[in-house]
Coordinates of C-alpha atoms in Angstrom, one line a residue:
M19 CA 0.3 0.1 -0.4
T20 CA 1.5 3.0 -0.9
V21 CA 1.9 6.3 1.6
M22 CA -0.6 8.3 -0.3
S23 CA -3.4 5.3 0.0
N24 CA -2.9 5.1 3.3
A25 CA -3.1 8.8 4.0
R26 CA -6.2 8.6 2.9
T27 CA -6.9 5.3 5.0
R28 CA -6.3 7.3 8.0
D29 CA -8.4 10.4 6.8
L30 CA -11.3 8.5 6.0
D31 CA -11.1 6.5 9.6
T32 CA -9.8 9.6 12.1
L33 CA -10.7 13.4 10.2
P34 CA -14.9 14.5 11.7
V35 CA -17.0 14.3 8.7
S36 CA -18.5 17.4 8.1
K37 CA -15.0 18.0 7.1
L38 CA -13.7 15.8 5.0
F39 CA -17.9 16.1 3.7
W40 CA -17.4 18.9 2.4
R41 CA -13.8 18.3 1.2
Y42 CA -15.6 15.1 -0.9
A43 CA -19.2 17.2 -2.4
I44 CA -18.3 20.7 -2.8
P45 CA -15.2 19.6 -5.9
S46 CA -18.3 17.5 -6.8
V47 CA -20.9 19.1 -6.3
A48 CA -19.3 21.8 -8.3
G49 CA -17.8 19.7 -10.4
M50 CA -21.4 18.4 -11.1
V51 CA -22.4 22.3 -11.9
V52 CA -20.2 22.9 -14.2
T53 CA -21.5 19.5 -16.7
G54 CA -24.7 20.8 -16.2
L55 CA -23.9 25.2 -16.8
Y56 CA -22.8 23.6 -20.8
A57 CA -25.7 21.1 -20.8
I58 CA -27.5 25.0 -20.8
I59 CA -25.4 26.0 -22.7
D60 CA -25.4 23.6 -25.0
G61 CA -29.0 23.6 -26.1
V62 CA -28.7 27.7 -25.7
F63 CA -27.0 27.0 -28.4
V64 CA -28.9 24.6 -30.7
G65 CA -31.7 26.4 -29.4
H66 CA -30.4 30.3 -31.1
Y67 CA -28.8 29.0 -33.7
V68 CA -30.4 26.0 -34.5
G69 CA -34.0 26.9 -33.6
S70 CA -37.1 24.7 -31.7
H71 CA -36.6 21.9 -34.3
G72 CA -32.8 21.4 -32.8
L73 CA -34.2 21.1 -29.5
A74 CA -37.3 18.9 -30.5
A75 CA -34.9 16.6 -32.2
I76 CA -32.2 16.5 -29.2
N77 CA -35.3 14.9 -27.1
L78 CA -36.4 12.2 -29.5
A79 CA -32.3 10.9 -29.9
Y80 CA -31.8 11.6 -26.0
P81 CA -33.7 8.6 -24.8
M82 CA -30.9 6.7 -26.2
V83 CA -28.2 8.9 -25.4
M84 CA -29.4 7.9 -21.5
L85 CA -29.3 4.8 -22.1
Q86 CA -24.9 5.0 -22.7
V87 CA -25.7 7.1 -19.8
G88 CA -26.6 4.5 -17.8
L89 CA -24.0 2.3 -18.7
G90 CA -21.5 3.9 -17.6
A91 CA -23.5 5.2 -14.5
M92 CA -23.4 1.6 -13.8
L93 CA -19.8 0.7 -14.2
S94 CA -19.2 4.0 -12.0
M95 CA -20.9 3.4 -8.8
G96 CA -20.1 -0.2 -9.1
A97 CA -16.6 0.2 -9.6
A98 CA -16.4 3.3 -7.0
T99 CA -18.3 1.7 -3.9
R100 CA -17.1 -2.2 -4.9
I101 CA -13.1 -0.2 -4.2
A102 CA -14.4 1.7 -1.3
I103 CA -15.2 -0.6 0.2
R104 CA -12.2 -2.8 -0.3
Q105 CA -10.2 0.2 0.2
G106 CA -11.9 0.3 3.7
A107 CA -11.7 -3.0 4.4
G108 CA -7.8 -2.7 3.8
D109 CA -8.5 -4.7 0.8
Q110 CA -5.2 -2.2 -1.3
A111 CA -4.7 -5.8 -4.0
G112 CA -8.5 -5.8 -4.4
A113 CA -9.0 -2.9 -4.4
R114 CA -6.3 -1.9 -8.0
G115 CA -7.8 -5.2 -9.3
A116 CA -11.9 -3.8 -9.5
L117 CA -9.9 -0.6 -11.1
L118 CA -9.3 -2.7 -14.0
T119 CA -11.5 -5.1 -14.4
V120 CA -14.3 -2.3 -15.1
L121 CA -11.8 -0.3 -17.4
L122 CA -11.6 -3.6 -19.1
L123 CA -15.9 -3.8 -19.2
L124 CA -15.9 0.2 -20.3
A125 CA -13.5 -1.1 -23.2
L126 CA -15.9 -4.6 -24.0
F127 CA -19.5 -2.2 -23.8
G128 CA -17.6 0.7 -25.3
A129 CA -17.0 -2.0 -28.3
A130 CA -20.1 -3.1 -28.7
I131 CA -22.5 0.2 -28.1
P132 CA -21.5 1.4 -31.7
A133 CA -21.4 -2.5 -33.3
W134 CA -24.1 -2.5 -33.1
G135 CA -26.1 0.2 -32.5
L136 CA -25.1 2.7 -35.7
P137 CA -26.8 -0.5 -38.4
N138 CA -29.7 -0.5 -36.6
I139 CA -29.9 3.3 -36.6
D140 CA -33.4 3.8 -38.7
F141 CA -34.8 1.8 -36.6
L142 CA -34.3 3.5 -33.8
L143 CA -34.8 6.6 -34.9
G144 CA -38.2 4.5 -35.2
L145 CA -38.9 3.3 -32.3
L146 CA -38.4 7.6 -30.7
Q147 CA -41.0 8.1 -33.4
A148 CA -38.6 10.2 -35.4
G149 CA -39.8 8.7 -38.6
G150 CA -41.2 12.0 -40.8
Q151 CA -38.1 13.7 -43.6
D152 CA -38.2 17.3 -41.9
E153 CA -36.1 18.7 -40.4
V154 CA -36.6 17.5 -36.9
T155 CA -35.3 13.9 -37.6
V156 CA -32.4 15.0 -40.1
Q157 CA -31.2 17.2 -37.1
A158 CA -31.6 13.8 -34.4
R159 CA -30.7 11.1 -36.6
A160 CA -27.0 12.6 -37.3
Y161 CA -26.8 13.7 -33.3
L162 CA -27.9 10.2 -32.1
W163 CA -25.0 8.3 -35.4
W164 CA -22.2 10.4 -33.9
M165 CA -23.6 9.9 -29.6
L166 CA -23.9 5.8 -30.5
A167 CA -20.2 5.9 -31.8
G168 CA -18.7 7.2 -29.8
A169 CA -20.4 5.4 -27.0
V170 CA -17.0 5.0 -24.9
L171 CA -16.1 8.3 -24.7
T172 CA -19.6 9.3 -22.9
M173 CA -19.1 6.6 -20.6
G174 CA -15.4 6.9 -20.1
Q175 CA -16.0 9.6 -19.3
M176 CA -18.4 9.4 -16.3
L177 CA -15.8 6.7 -15.0
I178 CA -13.0 8.4 -14.5
V179 CA -14.2 11.1 -12.7
Y180 CA -15.5 8.3 -10.9
L181 CA -11.9 6.6 -9.9
V182 CA -9.7 9.7 -9.4
R183 CA -12.7 11.6 -7.2
N184 CA -12.6 8.3 -4.9
D185 CA -8.9 7.6 -5.0
G186 CA -8.1 10.2 -2.9
R187 CA -8.2 13.4 -5.6
P188 CA -11.9 15.4 -5.4
G189 CA -10.1 18.2 -7.3
L190 CA -8.1 16.9 -10.0
A191 CA -12.2 15.2 -10.8
T192 CA -13.1 19.0 -11.0
A193 CA -10.5 19.8 -12.6
L194 CA -11.2 17.5 -15.1
T195 CA -14.8 17.8 -15.0
T196 CA -14.8 22.1 -15.7
L197 CA -11.7 21.5 -18.3
G198 CA -13.9 18.8 -20.4
A199 CA -17.3 21.4 -19.9
L200 CA -14.9 24.4 -20.8
L201 CA -13.7 23.2 -24.0
N202 CA -16.7 21.1 -25.0
I203 CA -18.8 25.2 -24.8
L204 CA -15.6 26.2 -27.0
L205 CA -16.0 23.1 -29.6
N206 CA -19.7 23.9 -29.5
Y207 CA -19.4 27.6 -30.5
I208 CA -17.0 26.9 -33.7
L209 CA -19.1 24.1 -34.3
V210 CA -22.8 24.7 -34.0
G211 CA -22.8 28.9 -33.6
R212 CA -19.6 29.4 -36.7
L213 CA -19.7 26.4 -38.9
G214 CA -23.4 25.5 -38.5
L215 CA -23.2 22.1 -38.4
G216 CA -26.1 21.2 -36.0
L217 CA -26.6 19.0 -33.8
A218 CA -23.7 17.1 -35.4
G219 CA -21.7 20.0 -34.4
S220 CA -22.6 19.4 -30.7
A221 CA -22.1 15.7 -31.0
I222 CA -19.0 16.1 -32.1
G223 CA -18.2 18.6 -29.2
T224 CA -19.5 16.8 -27.0
L225 CA -17.3 13.8 -27.8
I226 CA -14.1 15.8 -28.4
A227 CA -14.0 17.1 -24.5
E228 CA -15.1 13.8 -23.0
G229 CA -12.0 12.4 -24.9
V230 CA -10.0 14.7 -23.8
V231 CA -10.8 13.9 -20.2
V232 CA -10.9 10.5 -20.4
A233 CA -7.0 10.7 -21.8
L234 CA -5.9 12.0 -18.9
G235 CA -7.2 10.4 -16.9
M236 CA -6.0 7.6 -17.4
V237 CA -2.2 9.2 -17.9
Y238 CA -2.8 10.1 -14.1
F239 CA -4.0 6.6 -13.2
F240 CA -0.6 5.5 -14.7
S241 CA 1.7 8.3 -12.5
R242 CA 2.8 8.3 -9.8
H243 CA 0.5 10.3 -8.3
A244 CA -1.9 7.8 -8.7
G245 CA -3.6 5.8 -5.2
L246 CA -4.1 2.5 -7.2
R247 CA -1.7 3.5 -9.4
L248 CA -1.9 0.9 -12.9
R249 CA 1.5 0.2 -14.3
W250 CA 1.7 -2.3 -17.8
G251 CA 3.4 -5.0 -16.3
T252 CA 0.9 -5.9 -13.6
L253 CA -2.2 -5.5 -15.9
R254 CA -5.1 -8.0 -13.8
P255 CA -8.4 -7.9 -14.1
D256 CA -10.0 -9.1 -11.3
R257 CA -12.5 -12.1 -12.5
A258 CA -14.1 -11.7 -9.2
A259 CA -15.2 -8.4 -9.0
M260 CA -16.6 -8.0 -12.1
W261 CA -20.1 -9.1 -11.1
P262 CA -20.0 -7.5 -7.4
I263 CA -19.3 -4.4 -10.0
L264 CA -22.6 -5.2 -11.8
C265 CA -24.8 -5.9 -9.2
L266 CA -23.9 -2.4 -6.7
G267 CA -23.6 -1.1 -10.3
T268 CA -26.9 -1.2 -11.5
P269 CA -29.2 0.1 -9.1
S270 CA -27.3 3.4 -11.2
L271 CA -27.8 1.4 -14.6
L272 CA -32.0 1.3 -13.5
M273 CA -32.0 4.9 -12.9
E274 CA -31.4 5.8 -16.4
L275 CA -33.1 3.6 -17.9
N276 CA -35.4 4.0 -15.8
L277 CA -35.7 8.3 -16.9
A278 CA -34.6 7.6 -20.6
L279 CA -38.3 5.2 -20.6
L280 CA -39.7 7.5 -19.2
L281 CA -38.4 10.6 -21.3
Y282 CA -39.8 9.0 -24.1
A283 CA -43.4 8.5 -22.6
H284 CA -42.8 12.6 -22.3
N285 CA -42.2 12.8 -25.6
Y286 CA -45.2 10.2 -26.6
Q287 CA -48.0 12.2 -25.0
L288 CA -46.4 15.7 -25.8
F289 CA -46.9 14.7 -29.3
R290 CA -50.2 13.7 -28.5
W291 CA -51.7 16.2 -26.4
G292 CA -49.1 18.8 -27.6
D293 CA -47.4 19.5 -31.5
E294 CA -43.3 19.7 -31.8
L295 CA -43.3 23.4 -29.9
S296 CA -44.1 21.3 -26.4
L297 CA -41.6 19.0 -27.0
A298 CA -39.1 21.4 -27.1
A299 CA -40.4 23.9 -24.6
Y300 CA -40.9 20.3 -22.6
A301 CA -36.7 20.5 -23.5
V302 CA -36.5 23.8 -21.9
A303 CA -37.4 22.1 -18.6
G304 CA -35.4 19.1 -19.4
Y305 CA -32.6 21.1 -19.1
T306 CA -32.9 22.8 -16.4
E307 CA -33.9 20.6 -13.9
A308 CA -30.7 18.1 -15.1
L309 CA -28.9 21.9 -13.6
F310 CA -30.5 20.4 -10.3
T311 CA -30.0 16.9 -10.3
L312 CA -26.6 16.7 -11.4
A313 CA -25.5 19.0 -8.6
I314 CA -27.0 16.8 -6.5
H315 CA -26.0 14.3 -8.0
G316 CA -22.8 16.0 -7.2
L317 CA -23.6 16.2 -3.6
A318 CA -24.4 12.4 -4.2
V319 CA -21.4 11.5 -5.7
G320 CA -19.5 13.3 -2.8
M321 CA -20.6 11.1 0.0
Q322 CA -19.9 8.2 -1.8
P323 CA -16.9 7.1 -1.0
L324 CA -17.5 8.7 3.0
L325 CA -20.6 6.5 3.5
G326 CA -18.7 3.4 1.6
H327 CA -15.7 3.3 3.4
A328 CA -17.3 4.1 6.8
T329 CA -18.8 1.3 5.7
G330 CA -16.1 -0.8 5.0
A331 CA -14.4 0.1 8.1
E332 CA -18.0 -0.7 9.8
Q333 CA -18.2 2.5 11.9
P334 CA -21.8 3.5 12.2
A335 CA -21.7 7.2 14.0
R336 CA -19.1 8.4 10.9
A337 CA -21.5 6.6 8.6
R338 CA -24.8 8.7 10.6
A339 CA -22.6 11.7 10.4
A340 CA -22.1 11.7 6.1
L341 CA -25.8 10.9 5.9
L342 CA -27.5 13.3 7.8
H343 CA -25.2 16.3 6.5
G344 CA -26.2 15.4 2.8
L345 CA -29.6 15.1 3.1
K346 CA -29.3 18.7 4.9
V347 CA -27.3 19.7 2.1
C348 CA -29.8 18.7 -0.7
L349 CA -33.2 20.0 0.7
V350 CA -31.9 23.4 1.0
L351 CA -30.0 23.1 -2.2
G352 CA -33.8 21.8 -3.1
A353 CA -36.2 24.4 -2.5
A354 CA -33.4 27.5 -3.2
A355 CA -34.2 25.7 -7.1
L356 CA -37.5 25.4 -6.7
A357 CA -38.3 29.7 -5.6
A358 CA -35.6 29.9 -9.2
V359 CA -38.2 28.3 -11.4
Q360 CA -41.4 29.5 -10.0
L361 CA -40.0 32.9 -9.7
F362 CA -38.2 33.2 -13.1
P363 CA -40.1 30.9 -16.1
E364 CA -39.6 33.0 -18.6
V365 CA -37.0 34.8 -17.7
I366 CA -34.9 30.9 -18.5
A367 CA -37.3 29.7 -21.6
A368 CA -35.6 33.0 -22.7
W369 CA -31.7 31.9 -22.3
Y370 CA -33.1 29.1 -25.3
S371 CA -35.2 31.3 -28.0
D372 CA -33.5 32.1 -30.8
G373 CA -36.6 35.0 -31.2
S374 CA -39.6 32.6 -30.5
Q375 CA -42.5 34.5 -28.0
A376 CA -43.8 31.3 -28.1
L377 CA -40.8 28.8 -27.2
V378 CA -40.4 31.6 -24.2
D379 CA -44.5 31.5 -23.3
A380 CA -44.8 27.2 -23.5
G381 CA -41.3 26.7 -21.4
G382 CA -41.6 29.1 -19.1
R383 CA -45.5 26.8 -18.4
A384 CA -43.2 23.7 -18.6
L385 CA -41.1 25.1 -15.9
R386 CA -43.5 26.2 -13.6
L387 CA -45.4 23.0 -13.7
H388 CA -43.1 20.3 -14.4
L389 CA -40.7 21.1 -12.5
L390 CA -42.8 22.5 -9.1
A391 CA -41.8 18.9 -6.6
M392 CA -37.3 19.5 -7.0
P393 CA -36.7 19.3 -3.2
L394 CA -38.5 16.0 -2.7
D395 CA -37.2 14.1 -6.0
G396 CA -33.3 15.6 -4.8
L397 CA -34.2 13.6 -1.6
A398 CA -35.0 10.8 -3.5
V399 CA -31.1 10.4 -5.6
V400 CA -29.8 11.5 -2.8
G401 CA -31.3 9.1 -0.2
C402 CA -31.3 6.4 -4.1
T403 CA -27.5 7.1 -4.1
A404 CA -26.1 6.3 0.1
L405 CA -27.9 3.6 -0.3
Q406 CA -26.1 1.7 -2.9
A407 CA -22.8 3.0 -1.3
M408 CA -23.8 1.2 2.0
A409 CA -24.3 -1.9 -0.6
M410 CA -28.2 -1.7 0.1
T411 CA -28.9 -1.9 -3.5
R412 CA -32.0 -3.6 -3.3
L413 CA -34.2 -0.3 -1.4
A414 CA -32.5 1.3 -4.0
L415 CA -34.0 -0.1 -6.5
G416 CA -37.3 -1.0 -5.0
V417 CA -37.0 3.1 -5.3
T418 CA -35.7 3.4 -8.9
V419 CA -38.9 0.5 -10.3
G420 CA -41.6 2.5 -7.9
K421 CA -40.1 5.7 -10.8
T422 CA -41.4 4.3 -13.8
V423 CA -44.3 2.1 -11.9
L424 CA -46.3 5.3 -10.4
L425 CA -44.8 7.6 -13.8
L426 CA -46.7 5.6 -16.6
P427 CA -49.4 5.4 -15.4
S428 CA -49.6 9.2 -14.4
L429 CA -48.3 9.9 -18.1
G430 CA -51.8 8.0 -19.3
L431 CA -53.9 9.5 -16.9
L432 CA -53.9 13.3 -15.6
P433 CA -53.6 13.9 -19.0
L434 CA -56.9 12.6 -19.1
A435 CA -58.7 15.5 -17.2
L436 CA -55.9 17.7 -17.8
G437 CA -54.5 18.4 -21.5
L438 CA -51.8 19.2 -22.3
D439 CA -50.8 20.4 -18.1
G440 CA -51.1 16.6 -17.0
V441 CA -48.3 15.9 -18.9
W442 CA -46.0 18.6 -16.9
L443 CA -47.7 17.3 -13.5
A444 CA -47.2 13.3 -13.6
M445 CA -43.7 13.7 -13.0
P446 CA -43.2 16.2 -10.3
L447 CA -47.2 14.7 -8.5
V448 CA -44.3 11.4 -8.3
N449 CA -41.7 13.1 -7.5
A450 CA -43.0 13.9 -4.4
V451 CA -44.2 10.7 -3.4
L452 CA -41.6 9.0 -4.0
G453 CA -39.6 11.6 -1.7
L454 CA -41.3 11.2 1.0
L455 CA -41.5 8.0 0.8
M456 CA -37.5 7.6 0.8
A457 CA -37.4 10.0 4.2
G458 CA -39.7 7.5 5.1
V459 CA -36.2 4.6 5.0
L460 CA -33.9 7.6 5.6
W461 CA -34.7 7.9 8.9
R462 CA -35.0 4.7 9.3
L463 CA -31.3 3.9 8.0
A464 CA -30.5 6.9 10.6
A465 CA -31.9 5.1 14.0
R466 CA -30.3 2.4 13.3
L467 CA -27.0 3.8 12.2
Q468 CA -27.6 5.5 16.1
A469 CA -28.6 2.0 17.2
S470 CA -25.4 0.3 16.2
A471 CA -22.8 3.0 17.5
S472 CA -24.3 3.2 20.6
A473 CA -23.8 -0.5 21.3
A474 CA -20.8 0.0 20.2
A475 CA -19.8 2.1 22.0

């Protein structure tokens, strides 16, 4: 075990949880917020230079991109949890083997997705309801082709940031994320704003930025600065870690698959009860929601090393303290985001408009209705990640599946009574129910950790 790894483990065992929480959470949240900002800027470039049909095209294609994000989340969360638990138990060799195993899995998934997806892209566009030959379909096809071709970079960027953060370098993880974000903004400006390449340019810019992050992250793990340093002569994956990584990361995959399915269901209902403008308005709400969701996800990711290590080291008091810190910050962020969306919806929607007042009006209403339950939505996200980090995957899986079980009927029934507004209100209704249920689960978990800590004392 290296001196760096010993120091990191000693810090996780001895430093005050409040200090460790902010050490990991602030860089993680900052990195995710930067990612959210460049996603928003992507939307701004598309809205201004491609128009409402460009926003609609991204919404149509994005369920397939979210499948890739789900696989990346599965690998990232599964590997991060496995590595943290192995290190908490003092098994440095097992942690290094898990790192190599997840890189092998990344290569396998990264080759399989374009090998199957690119020859079947027209079939996929048909599933996504992009069946005509209008401008929306043209832009959706161009965007999806590039994102399928570069799937390994989309998944790899997520994985590298997780692994670097788990290696005791949250600042470096944030720096990599920020660099990727800034590079993506610059490339979008050049490719979409100046060269007029439309959504193909947006996808190419994103993939180049992700590729730079992946390359720099791999350089780090082969350097002397890495705690889990890799050497060319000792690249031996731990095959026994493959199944635990996939199992521990499955709730993250299912969470993203749920989001992909729900995005598809929203698109279907928006076409039925609205029109292309409604789909563009949903993209406006989605970009804005992504900023909040990524900030909350960053908070949850920042908690993960603390919770995973405390679980592996059997330190219930420290696990409880990290959990409570995360929940408090989550609720504060949720309340602030809700206030901003309710007070300034038209101002936010105008960021994505090429001057169309109709898009501003539709986007403002979508923001006000669709994002009503952000604090409780954030609570569910943080709760699921916390349960995964403590290897309680069944509970996390139950909450994730419950979202789909409740939302699909809500999307089908509410529009019958409320029309298009019913589509906007289905998600916040379900988020409120799941958030309250998660609050009960976390309350019991905190009480159980407190009892364990008292017994140990």
